[in-house]
Amino acid sequence: MKLFFSKLAAMGAGAVMIAQPALAAPAAEAAAAVPNPGNNAWMMTATILVLLMILPGLALFYGGLTRSKNMLSTMTQIGATAALAMLIWVMWGYSLAFGDTTYEGTLGLFISGGSYFLAGTDASSTAATFTDEVISKYVFISFQMTFAAITAALILGATAERMKFSATMMFVPIWLTIVYFPIAHMVWAGGGLLFEDGALDFAGGTVVHINAGVSGLVLAYLLGKRRGWPQEPMMPHSLTLTMVGTGLLWVGWFGFNAGSALEADGSAGLAMINTFVATAAGALTWMVIERAAGHKGSALGFCSGVIAGLVAVTPAAGNSGPFGAILLGILSSAVCYFFVAKVKTKFGYDDSLDAFGIHGIGGIVGAIGTAVVYQPFLAGPGDGSTPLGAQLWVQIFSVLVTIAWAGIGTLIAAYAVKLTIGLRVDEETEVDGLDIAEHGERAYN
């Protein structure tokens, strides 16, 4: 999803060079490109599919994994976080990530500007794609808005059952502003640090998953463990709802991945089949590992493997052939299983719903693995012009930058909240459950 800045910049440079009146008409004609209705319709559909991932997909997935006394709290935090992110996006988020004003020098590597409150955008405005086509700019803005919304919501899997609702609502605007928007610019906007470095991230391995996973891990450490964890069993209260949420996430992920082609074309088709097969491989691999470890293949394992496969294929969706995607799904599921089942226990961090263990780790596997599956020897779409070693370093560098930026930025945002209103609910609220204490409601009566 490397975005339209480079193309717009090239068009602008060309316009400066036009001096003869005879060329004015062709230039005006080129500037008045009309969106292809088919591409527009697909991108509008993809945008709604990503919304489906948030509500009801992620809300049911995370909600089912919590104890029943925290079901509504988890779902409400996800919904409210997404809604808040959408409003922030149109006020200043889009401008910082993809605004019309590009800054010279170091600042331009991290943010843009000039499009606050969507200034200068109307129904006739267009955004470039990867070809000569354009789509409506409002559609592009809406599509990217859903990415910001779900990334912020994914973090809540690490903080479930103990973070205040008010703290969440204060944390999200700060975090989006200093963490998400700059990373989105760095990776996907022309002039961005990692974009210019040649990093491959088709749909958000760094921007979404590593970003959210690392941020969740930092918050989990700052919040501390849930009361009684890990001595007391804290089993999911409804794997049925988690399974429903998993299915909705998989369906919505086609908008996430295939939509990142920005057109209804062959690249979208490649992302689509990769989203099928990597996910299938991840789901089955997790269950096989459970069996090999002496356990029964579980519904929770199936759901976890689905997400591990989806996360890993996200940066590689249009940057891999189908068999490369299968390899990523298998590898991601295996590595994520190890972190969820072994590493979390060893280091004692309470990543409640494994936001870091699956999204953070799966994102790292996918981002680095994209360098390999992109190569033509694995039937990837790359032409081999960038050697594997060079691309591998670019991908590793992008992962390191994302981890550092997300980690430091989350510390700043979290401490700003902690020192003002506090992060964690009191002990009585945690014992009673956040549903009744924070929202005055119960999921089940």
Tab-separated table of C-alpha atoms in Angstrom:
chain	number	residue	atom	x	y	z
A	1	MET	CA	0.000	0.000	0.000
A	2	LYS	CA	2.762	2.442	-0.804
A	3	LEU	CA	0.666	5.411	-1.443
A	4	PHE	CA	0.078	8.180	-3.857
A	5	PHE	CA	2.645	10.773	-2.702
A	6	SER	CA	5.379	9.747	-5.121
A	7	LYS	CA	3.017	9.854	-8.069
A	8	LEU	CA	1.608	13.234	-7.099
A	9	ALA	CA	5.092	14.602	-6.610
A	10	ALA	CA	6.090	13.433	-10.075
A	11	MET	CA	2.978	15.032	-11.577
A	12	GLY	CA	3.761	18.285	-9.781
A	13	ALA	CA	7.338	18.357	-11.057
A	14	GLY	CA	6.095	17.806	-14.577
A	15	ALA	CA	3.643	20.663	-14.262
A	16	VAL	CA	6.429	23.061	-13.292
A	17	MET	CA	8.301	22.174	-16.472
A	18	ILE	CA	5.330	22.996	-18.727
A	19	ALA	CA	5.884	26.490	-20.128
A	20	GLN	CA	4.255	26.491	-23.547
A	21	PRO	CA	0.546	27.379	-23.775
A	22	ALA	CA	0.065	24.648	-26.349
A	23	LEU	CA	0.671	22.061	-23.645
A	24	ALA	CA	-1.789	23.562	-21.162
A	25	ALA	CA	-4.821	21.701	-22.503
A	26	PRO	CA	-3.240	18.213	-22.319
A	27	ALA	CA	-1.985	19.013	-18.837
A	28	ALA	CA	-5.445	20.068	-17.707
A	29	GLU	CA	-6.926	16.964	-19.287
A	30	ALA	CA	-4.434	14.736	-17.452
A	31	ALA	CA	-5.186	16.470	-14.155
A	32	ALA	CA	-8.897	15.792	-14.544
A	33	ALA	CA	-8.615	11.998	-14.322
A	34	VAL	CA	-11.928	10.354	-13.464
A	35	PRO	CA	-12.103	7.480	-10.975
A	36	ASN	CA	-12.919	4.091	-12.435
A	37	PRO	CA	-16.340	3.206	-10.969
A	38	GLY	CA	-15.322	-0.438	-10.594
A	39	ASN	CA	-12.226	0.410	-8.576
A	40	ASN	CA	-14.166	2.926	-6.515
A	41	ALA	CA	-16.866	0.370	-5.767
A	42	TRP	CA	-14.293	-2.242	-4.760
A	43	MET	CA	-12.470	0.166	-2.460
A	44	MET	CA	-15.731	1.233	-0.815
A	45	THR	CA	-16.502	-2.453	-0.255
A	46	ALA	CA	-13.010	-3.109	1.107
A	47	THR	CA	-13.421	-0.218	3.538
A	48	ILE	CA	-16.655	-1.660	4.895
A	49	LEU	CA	-14.972	-5.073	5.187
A	50	VAL	CA	-12.286	-3.569	7.429
A	51	LEU	CA	-15.029	-2.023	9.563
A	52	LEU	CA	-16.509	-5.528	9.815
A	53	MET	CA	-13.179	-6.630	11.266
A	54	ILE	CA	-13.558	-4.145	14.117
A	55	LEU	CA	-17.273	-4.306	14.844
A	56	PRO	CA	-18.313	-7.029	15.231
A	57	GLY	CA	-15.193	-9.112	14.369
A	58	LEU	CA	-12.515	-7.995	16.818
A	59	ALA	CA	-15.076	-7.127	19.495
A	60	LEU	CA	-16.464	-10.679	19.489
A	61	PHE	CA	-13.033	-12.285	19.144
A	62	TYR	CA	-11.566	-10.423	22.122
A	63	GLY	CA	-14.837	-10.382	24.065
A	64	GLY	CA	-15.227	-14.142	23.947
A	65	LEU	CA	-11.694	-14.595	25.269
A	66	THR	CA	-12.336	-12.585	28.437
A	67	ARG	CA	-14.236	-13.643	31.533
A	68	SER	CA	-17.974	-12.982	31.339
A	69	LYS	CA	-17.775	-10.113	33.840
A	70	ASN	CA	-15.583	-8.157	31.384
A	71	MET	CA	-17.303	-9.012	28.092
A	72	LEU	CA	-19.114	-5.701	27.595
A	73	SER	CA	-16.158	-3.672	28.808
A	74	THR	CA	-13.904	-5.266	26.210
A	75	MET	CA	-16.390	-4.762	23.394
A	76	THR	CA	-17.201	-1.200	24.457
A	77	GLN	CA	-13.547	-0.197	24.638
A	78	ILE	CA	-13.005	-1.557	21.127
A	79	GLY	CA	-16.023	0.225	19.691
A	80	ALA	CA	-15.312	3.525	21.434
A	81	THR	CA	-11.623	3.387	20.484
A	82	ALA	CA	-12.505	2.856	16.831
A	83	ALA	CA	-15.055	5.689	16.869
A	84	LEU	CA	-12.592	8.086	18.505
A	85	ALA	CA	-9.864	7.138	16.034
A	86	MET	CA	-12.175	7.886	13.098
A	87	LEU	CA	-12.871	11.409	14.329
A	88	ILE	CA	-9.207	12.085	15.039
A	89	TRP	CA	-8.293	10.774	11.597
A	90	VAL	CA	-10.383	13.344	9.726
A	91	MET	CA	-9.316	16.177	12.037
A	92	TRP	CA	-5.542	15.766	11.984
A	93	GLY	CA	-4.545	12.126	11.487
A	94	TYR	CA	-4.868	12.000	7.708
A	95	SER	CA	-2.910	15.235	7.423
A	96	LEU	CA	-0.011	13.952	9.530
A	97	ALA	CA	0.157	10.657	7.655
A	98	PHE	CA	-0.725	11.563	4.058
A	99	GLY	CA	-1.414	15.303	3.918
A	100	ASP	CA	-0.972	17.385	0.773
A	101	THR	CA	1.923	19.388	2.225
A	102	THR	CA	5.246	17.581	2.154
A	103	TYR	CA	8.006	18.907	4.377
A	104	GLU	CA	11.607	19.194	3.282
A	105	GLY	CA	14.414	17.624	5.261
A	106	THR	CA	14.159	15.426	8.331
A	107	LEU	CA	10.600	16.384	9.286
A	108	GLY	CA	9.272	15.078	5.981
A	109	LEU	CA	10.613	11.620	6.794
A	110	PHE	CA	8.118	11.312	9.653
A	111	ILE	CA	5.020	13.449	8.973
A	112	SER	CA	3.243	15.555	6.384
A	113	GLY	CA	0.671	18.319	6.852
A	114	GLY	CA	-1.628	20.809	5.204
A	115	SER	CA	-4.811	18.719	5.108
A	116	TYR	CA	-6.171	19.331	8.592
A	117	PHE	CA	-9.924	18.767	8.789
A	118	LEU	CA	-9.586	17.488	5.177
A	119	ALA	CA	-8.988	21.004	3.884
A	120	GLY	CA	-8.864	21.146	0.109
A	121	THR	CA	-10.707	17.868	-0.413
A	122	ASP	CA	-14.115	17.652	-2.080
A	123	ALA	CA	-16.145	15.126	-4.063
A	124	SER	CA	-14.052	15.716	-7.191
A	125	SER	CA	-10.698	15.099	-5.453
A	126	THR	CA	-8.834	11.951	-6.454
A	127	ALA	CA	-6.025	9.805	-5.091
A	128	ALA	CA	-3.540	7.935	-7.249
A	129	THR	CA	-3.165	4.162	-7.247
A	130	PHE	CA	-0.260	2.012	-8.425
A	131	THR	CA	-1.175	2.438	-12.096
A	132	ASP	CA	-2.575	5.314	-14.157
A	133	GLU	CA	-5.943	4.875	-12.449
A	134	VAL	CA	-7.283	7.074	-9.679
A	135	ILE	CA	-9.901	6.565	-6.977
A	136	SER	CA	-12.007	9.094	-5.135
A	137	LYS	CA	-9.952	10.739	-2.407
A	138	TYR	CA	-12.773	10.461	0.116
A	139	VAL	CA	-12.756	6.701	-0.464
A	140	PHE	CA	-9.005	6.509	0.070
A	141	ILE	CA	-9.272	8.598	3.239
A	142	SER	CA	-12.048	6.355	4.543
A	143	PHE	CA	-10.070	3.202	3.760
A	144	GLN	CA	-7.015	4.443	5.630
A	145	MET	CA	-9.248	5.628	8.469
A	146	THR	CA	-10.329	2.059	9.202
A	147	PHE	CA	-6.670	1.000	9.453
A	148	ALA	CA	-6.004	3.614	12.125
A	149	ALA	CA	-9.145	2.534	13.978
A	150	ILE	CA	-8.371	-1.186	14.078
A	151	THR	CA	-4.713	-0.700	14.987
A	152	ALA	CA	-5.624	1.273	18.095
A	153	ALA	CA	-8.279	-1.328	18.984
A	154	LEU	CA	-5.864	-4.259	18.614
A	155	ILE	CA	-3.762	-2.926	21.499
A	156	LEU	CA	-6.656	-3.564	23.882
A	157	GLY	CA	-6.080	-7.305	23.716
A	158	ALA	CA	-3.015	-6.798	25.935
A	159	THR	CA	-4.797	-4.565	28.461
A	160	ALA	CA	-8.127	-6.373	28.768
A	161	GLU	CA	-9.836	-6.718	32.153
A	162	ARG	CA	-7.826	-4.078	34.007
A	163	MET	CA	-7.468	-0.772	32.110
A	164	LYS	CA	-9.872	2.065	32.858
A	165	PHE	CA	-12.270	3.126	30.125
A	166	SER	CA	-11.367	6.776	30.763
A	167	ALA	CA	-7.662	5.920	30.529
A	168	THR	CA	-8.252	4.180	27.217
A	169	MET	CA	-10.061	7.220	25.842
A	170	MET	CA	-7.211	9.502	26.916
A	171	PHE	CA	-4.448	7.169	25.732
A	172	VAL	CA	-5.811	6.623	22.210
A	173	PRO	CA	-5.560	10.226	20.884
A	174	ILE	CA	-2.043	10.661	22.248
A	175	TRP	CA	-0.891	7.288	20.920
A	176	LEU	CA	-2.377	7.813	17.473
A	177	THR	CA	-0.741	11.224	17.174
A	178	ILE	CA	2.780	10.338	18.255
A	179	VAL	CA	2.955	6.679	17.215
A	180	TYR	CA	0.497	5.557	14.543
A	181	PHE	CA	0.380	8.564	12.223
A	182	PRO	CA	4.183	8.946	11.964
A	183	ILE	CA	4.683	5.207	11.367
A	184	ALA	CA	1.980	5.180	8.678
A	185	HIS	CA	3.749	8.094	7.003
A	186	MET	CA	7.175	6.491	7.296
A	187	VAL	CA	6.045	3.235	5.671
A	188	TRP	CA	3.341	4.197	3.175
A	189	ALA	CA	3.844	7.829	2.124
A	190	GLY	CA	6.266	9.004	-0.523
A	191	GLY	CA	9.101	10.769	1.267
A	192	GLY	CA	8.595	8.625	4.371
A	193	LEU	CA	11.711	7.171	5.965
A	194	LEU	CA	10.949	3.507	5.351
A	195	PHE	CA	9.110	4.087	2.074
A	196	GLU	CA	12.209	5.694	0.607
A	197	ASP	CA	14.341	2.905	2.047
A	198	GLY	CA	12.378	0.387	-0.039
A	199	ALA	CA	10.553	-1.427	2.762
A	200	LEU	CA	7.825	-3.826	1.584
A	201	ASP	CA	4.623	-3.674	3.621
A	202	PHE	CA	1.607	-4.339	1.451
A	203	ALA	CA	-1.125	-3.995	4.057
A	204	GLY	CA	0.338	-3.282	7.486
A	205	GLY	CA	2.743	-5.802	9.000
A	206	THR	CA	4.733	-2.950	10.539
A	207	VAL	CA	2.160	-0.145	10.578
A	208	VAL	CA	-0.628	-2.232	12.113
A	209	HIS	CA	0.535	-5.468	13.711
A	210	ILE	CA	4.048	-4.870	15.034
A	211	ASN	CA	2.948	-1.386	16.058
A	212	ALA	CA	-0.093	-2.619	17.999
A	213	GLY	CA	1.633	-5.694	19.425
A	214	VAL	CA	4.655	-3.855	20.797
A	215	SER	CA	2.461	-1.069	22.160
A	216	GLY	CA	0.272	-3.654	23.865
A	217	LEU	CA	3.302	-5.326	25.453
A	218	VAL	CA	4.527	-2.013	26.874
A	219	LEU	CA	1.092	-1.280	28.325
A	220	ALA	CA	0.830	-4.786	29.784
A	221	TYR	CA	4.079	-4.258	31.683
A	222	LEU	CA	3.002	-0.818	32.918
A	223	LEU	CA	-0.419	-2.058	34.048
A	224	GLY	CA	0.903	-5.143	35.760
A	225	LYS	CA	-0.695	-8.566	35.905
A	226	ARG	CA	-4.382	-9.174	36.372
A	227	ARG	CA	-5.287	-9.957	39.950
A	228	GLY	CA	-4.685	-13.692	40.468
A	229	TRP	CA	-2.870	-14.296	37.151
A	230	PRO	CA	-1.363	-16.803	36.463
A	231	GLN	CA	-2.273	-18.811	39.576
A	232	GLU	CA	-6.015	-18.570	39.017
A	233	PRO	CA	-7.511	-20.011	35.814
A	234	MET	CA	-8.839	-17.269	33.542
A	235	MET	CA	-10.411	-19.253	30.753
A	236	PRO	CA	-12.313	-17.673	27.842
A	237	HIS	CA	-15.970	-17.427	28.773
A	238	SER	CA	-17.270	-18.079	25.234
A	239	LEU	CA	-15.155	-19.773	22.602
A	240	THR	CA	-18.301	-19.832	20.481
A	241	LEU	CA	-18.260	-16.043	20.230
A	242	THR	CA	-14.501	-16.079	19.701
A	243	MET	CA	-14.995	-18.489	16.798
A	244	VAL	CA	-17.656	-16.200	15.303
A	245	GLY	CA	-15.301	-13.255	15.714
A	246	THR	CA	-12.505	-15.223	14.057
A	247	GLY	CA	-14.667	-15.920	11.035
A	248	LEU	CA	-15.640	-12.258	10.739
A	249	LEU	CA	-11.993	-11.221	11.019
A	250	TRP	CA	-10.996	-13.614	8.228
A	251	VAL	CA	-13.764	-12.336	5.973
A	252	GLY	CA	-12.966	-8.711	6.753
A	253	TRP	CA	-9.258	-9.291	6.183
A	254	PHE	CA	-9.899	-9.591	2.454
A	255	GLY	CA	-10.760	-5.907	2.523
A	256	PHE	CA	-7.629	-5.284	4.569
A	257	ASN	CA	-5.280	-7.162	2.241
A	258	ALA	CA	-6.876	-7.198	-1.200
A	259	GLY	CA	-8.113	-3.631	-0.698
A	260	SER	CA	-4.523	-2.494	-0.230
A	261	ALA	CA	-3.988	-2.959	-3.963
A	262	LEU	CA	-6.200	0.172	-4.293
A	263	GLU	CA	-7.748	-1.322	-7.437
A	264	ALA	CA	-9.797	-4.350	-8.425
A	265	ASP	CA	-6.952	-5.901	-10.410
A	266	GLY	CA	-4.542	-8.829	-10.510
A	267	SER	CA	-2.612	-7.572	-7.504
A	268	ALA	CA	-5.821	-7.627	-5.478
A	269	GLY	CA	-6.474	-11.138	-6.743
A	270	LEU	CA	-3.005	-12.233	-5.620
A	271	ALA	CA	-3.588	-10.717	-2.185
A	272	MET	CA	-6.926	-12.495	-2.038
A	273	ILE	CA	-5.627	-16.010	-2.691
A	274	ASN	CA	-2.699	-15.424	-0.334
A	275	THR	CA	-5.147	-14.415	2.393
A	276	PHE	CA	-6.960	-17.715	1.882
A	277	VAL	CA	-3.996	-20.080	1.878
A	278	ALA	CA	-1.707	-18.487	4.476
A	279	THR	CA	-4.589	-18.416	6.924
A	280	ALA	CA	-5.569	-22.022	6.259
A	281	ALA	CA	-1.959	-23.101	6.762
A	282	GLY	CA	-1.674	-21.146	10.002
A	283	ALA	CA	-4.892	-22.591	11.446
A	284	LEU	CA	-3.959	-26.207	10.788
A	285	THR	CA	-0.344	-25.758	11.873
A	286	TRP	CA	-1.359	-24.496	15.314
A	287	MET	CA	-3.606	-27.523	15.846
A	288	VAL	CA	-0.887	-29.914	14.678
A	289	ILE	CA	1.577	-28.350	17.134
A	290	GLU	CA	-0.969	-28.729	19.936
A	291	ARG	CA	-1.299	-32.398	19.065
A	292	ALA	CA	2.466	-32.879	18.895
A	293	ALA	CA	2.768	-31.250	22.319
A	294	GLY	CA	0.447	-33.879	23.779
A	295	HIS	CA	-2.751	-31.831	23.773
A	296	LYS	CA	-5.931	-32.047	21.747
A	297	GLY	CA	-6.375	-29.843	18.708
A	298	SER	CA	-8.556	-27.066	20.116
A	299	ALA	CA	-11.006	-24.502	18.828
A	300	LEU	CA	-8.911	-21.828	20.515
A	301	GLY	CA	-5.839	-23.184	18.742
A	302	PHE	CA	-7.663	-23.048	15.418
A	303	CYS	CA	-8.673	-19.423	16.037
A	304	SER	CA	-5.170	-18.473	17.156
A	305	GLY	CA	-3.649	-20.087	14.067
A	306	VAL	CA	-6.086	-18.259	11.807
A	307	ILE	CA	-5.010	-14.909	13.231
A	308	ALA	CA	-1.308	-15.850	13.145
A	309	GLY	CA	-1.603	-16.704	9.444
A	310	LEU	CA	-3.562	-13.550	8.661
A	311	VAL	CA	-1.080	-11.333	10.469
A	312	ALA	CA	1.968	-12.846	8.781
A	313	VAL	CA	0.558	-12.605	5.275
A	314	THR	CA	-0.520	-8.974	5.704
A	315	PRO	CA	2.797	-7.379	4.661
A	316	ALA	CA	3.288	-10.069	2.014
A	317	ALA	CA	-0.266	-10.176	0.627
A	318	GLY	CA	0.657	-8.674	-2.742
A	319	ASN	CA	4.372	-9.360	-2.320
A	320	SER	CA	4.320	-13.170	-2.373
A	321	GLY	CA	3.198	-16.081	-4.466
A	322	PRO	CA	0.638	-18.473	-2.944
A	323	PHE	CA	3.192	-21.067	-1.868
A	324	GLY	CA	5.341	-18.434	-0.228
A	325	ALA	CA	2.233	-17.312	1.643
A	326	ILE	CA	1.637	-20.877	2.838
A	327	LEU	CA	5.188	-21.018	4.191
A	328	LEU	CA	4.646	-17.750	6.033
A	329	GLY	CA	1.417	-19.048	7.551
A	330	ILE	CA	3.127	-22.213	8.808
A	331	LEU	CA	6.155	-20.382	10.209
A	332	SER	CA	4.126	-17.643	11.862
A	333	SER	CA	1.803	-20.111	13.554
A	334	ALA	CA	4.738	-22.095	14.943
A	335	VAL	CA	6.613	-19.053	16.243
A	336	CYS	CA	3.480	-17.445	17.705
A	337	TYR	CA	2.572	-20.700	19.464
A	338	PHE	CA	5.994	-20.740	21.087
A	339	PHE	CA	5.638	-17.166	22.339
A	340	VAL	CA	2.079	-17.673	23.602
A	341	ALA	CA	2.686	-21.063	25.256
A	342	LYS	CA	6.270	-20.692	26.462
A	343	VAL	CA	7.765	-17.210	26.353
A	344	LYS	CA	4.861	-15.392	28.022
A	345	THR	CA	4.962	-17.778	30.976
A	346	LYS	CA	8.741	-17.622	31.284
A	347	PHE	CA	8.907	-13.826	31.355
A	348	GLY	CA	5.663	-13.377	33.285
A	349	TYR	CA	4.068	-10.560	31.306
A	350	ASP	CA	0.268	-10.607	31.277
A	351	ASP	CA	-0.557	-10.058	27.616
A	352	SER	CA	-4.187	-10.908	28.381
A	353	LEU	CA	-5.416	-11.940	24.930
A	354	ASP	CA	-2.017	-12.346	23.249
A	355	ALA	CA	-1.965	-9.126	21.269
A	356	PHE	CA	1.837	-9.161	21.349
A	357	GLY	CA	2.209	-12.930	21.105
A	358	ILE	CA	0.215	-13.126	17.880
A	359	HIS	CA	0.034	-9.657	16.308
A	360	GLY	CA	3.460	-8.428	17.362
A	361	ILE	CA	5.348	-11.664	16.743
A	362	GLY	CA	3.332	-12.647	13.672
A	363	GLY	CA	3.931	-9.177	12.256
A	364	ILE	CA	7.682	-9.527	12.766
A	365	VAL	CA	7.710	-12.953	11.085
A	366	GLY	CA	5.664	-11.618	8.179
A	367	ALA	CA	7.611	-8.393	7.727
A	368	ILE	CA	11.000	-10.103	7.656
A	369	GLY	CA	9.696	-13.108	5.735
A	370	THR	CA	8.335	-10.836	3.007
A	371	ALA	CA	11.916	-10.278	1.835
A	372	VAL	CA	12.165	-14.010	1.103
A	373	VAL	CA	8.739	-14.764	-0.367
A	374	TYR	CA	9.004	-11.691	-2.627
A	375	GLN	CA	11.860	-13.299	-4.538
A	376	PRO	CA	11.236	-14.945	-7.921
A	377	PHE	CA	12.803	-18.245	-6.807
A	378	LEU	CA	9.716	-18.705	-4.605
A	379	ALA	CA	7.417	-17.544	-7.418
A	380	GLY	CA	7.082	-14.138	-5.790
A	381	PRO	CA	6.283	-11.011	-7.823
A	382	GLY	CA	9.761	-9.522	-7.402
A	383	ASP	CA	12.025	-9.322	-10.445
A	384	GLY	CA	15.193	-10.144	-8.547
A	385	SER	CA	16.696	-6.679	-9.060
A	386	THR	CA	17.098	-6.262	-5.295
A	387	PRO	CA	19.258	-9.068	-3.864
A	388	LEU	CA	17.720	-11.104	-1.082
A	389	GLY	CA	20.318	-9.993	1.442
A	390	ALA	CA	19.742	-6.313	0.711
A	391	GLN	CA	15.957	-6.623	0.925
A	392	LEU	CA	16.259	-8.677	4.087
A	393	TRP	CA	18.218	-5.898	5.764
A	394	VAL	CA	15.666	-3.299	4.631
A	395	GLN	CA	12.880	-5.371	6.177
A	396	ILE	CA	14.793	-5.940	9.418
A	397	PHE	CA	15.541	-2.216	9.654
A	398	SER	CA	11.853	-1.384	9.189
A	399	VAL	CA	10.955	-3.828	11.975
A	400	LEU	CA	13.548	-2.330	14.339
A	401	VAL	CA	12.394	1.224	13.634
A	402	THR	CA	8.762	0.246	14.232
A	403	ILE	CA	9.558	-1.546	17.490
A	404	ALA	CA	11.588	1.396	18.797
A	405	TRP	CA	9.086	4.051	17.730
A	406	ALA	CA	6.066	2.142	19.066
A	407	GLY	CA	7.790	1.236	22.321
A	408	ILE	CA	9.056	4.715	23.152
A	409	GLY	CA	5.905	6.462	21.943
A	410	THR	CA	3.672	4.148	23.989
A	411	LEU	CA	5.745	4.800	27.117
A	412	ILE	CA	5.258	8.534	26.632
A	413	ALA	CA	1.515	8.244	26.009
A	414	ALA	CA	0.968	5.785	28.859
A	415	TYR	CA	2.882	7.818	31.425
A	416	ALA	CA	0.975	10.948	30.387
A	417	VAL	CA	-2.228	9.105	31.266
A	418	LYS	CA	-0.863	7.392	34.371
A	419	LEU	CA	0.344	10.655	35.913
A	420	THR	CA	-2.969	12.407	35.329
A	421	ILE	CA	-5.936	10.057	35.710
A	422	GLY	CA	-4.240	6.686	36.220
A	423	LEU	CA	-4.235	3.618	33.987
A	424	ARG	CA	-5.668	0.800	36.039
A	425	VAL	CA	-9.005	0.199	37.730
A	426	ASP	CA	-9.039	-0.287	41.499
A	427	GLU	CA	-9.069	-3.730	43.084
A	428	GLU	CA	-12.799	-3.720	43.855
A	429	THR	CA	-13.659	-2.878	40.258
A	430	GLU	CA	-11.379	-5.621	38.974
A	431	VAL	CA	-12.945	-8.196	41.288
A	432	ASP	CA	-16.525	-7.175	40.460
A	433	GLY	CA	-15.781	-6.933	36.761
A	434	LEU	CA	-15.460	-3.899	34.545
A	435	ASP	CA	-18.873	-4.414	32.939
A	436	ILE	CA	-20.898	-3.443	35.980
A	437	ALA	CA	-18.319	-1.157	37.618
A	438	GLU	CA	-17.397	0.900	34.542
A	439	HIS	CA	-20.554	0.707	32.436
A	440	GLY	CA	-23.376	-0.272	34.787
A	441	GLU	CA	-24.364	-3.250	32.667
A	442	ARG	CA	-23.916	-6.997	32.495
A	443	ALA	CA	-23.334	-9.038	29.367
A	444	TYR	CA	-25.592	-11.810	30.642
A	445	ASN	CA	-28.592	-11.699	33.001
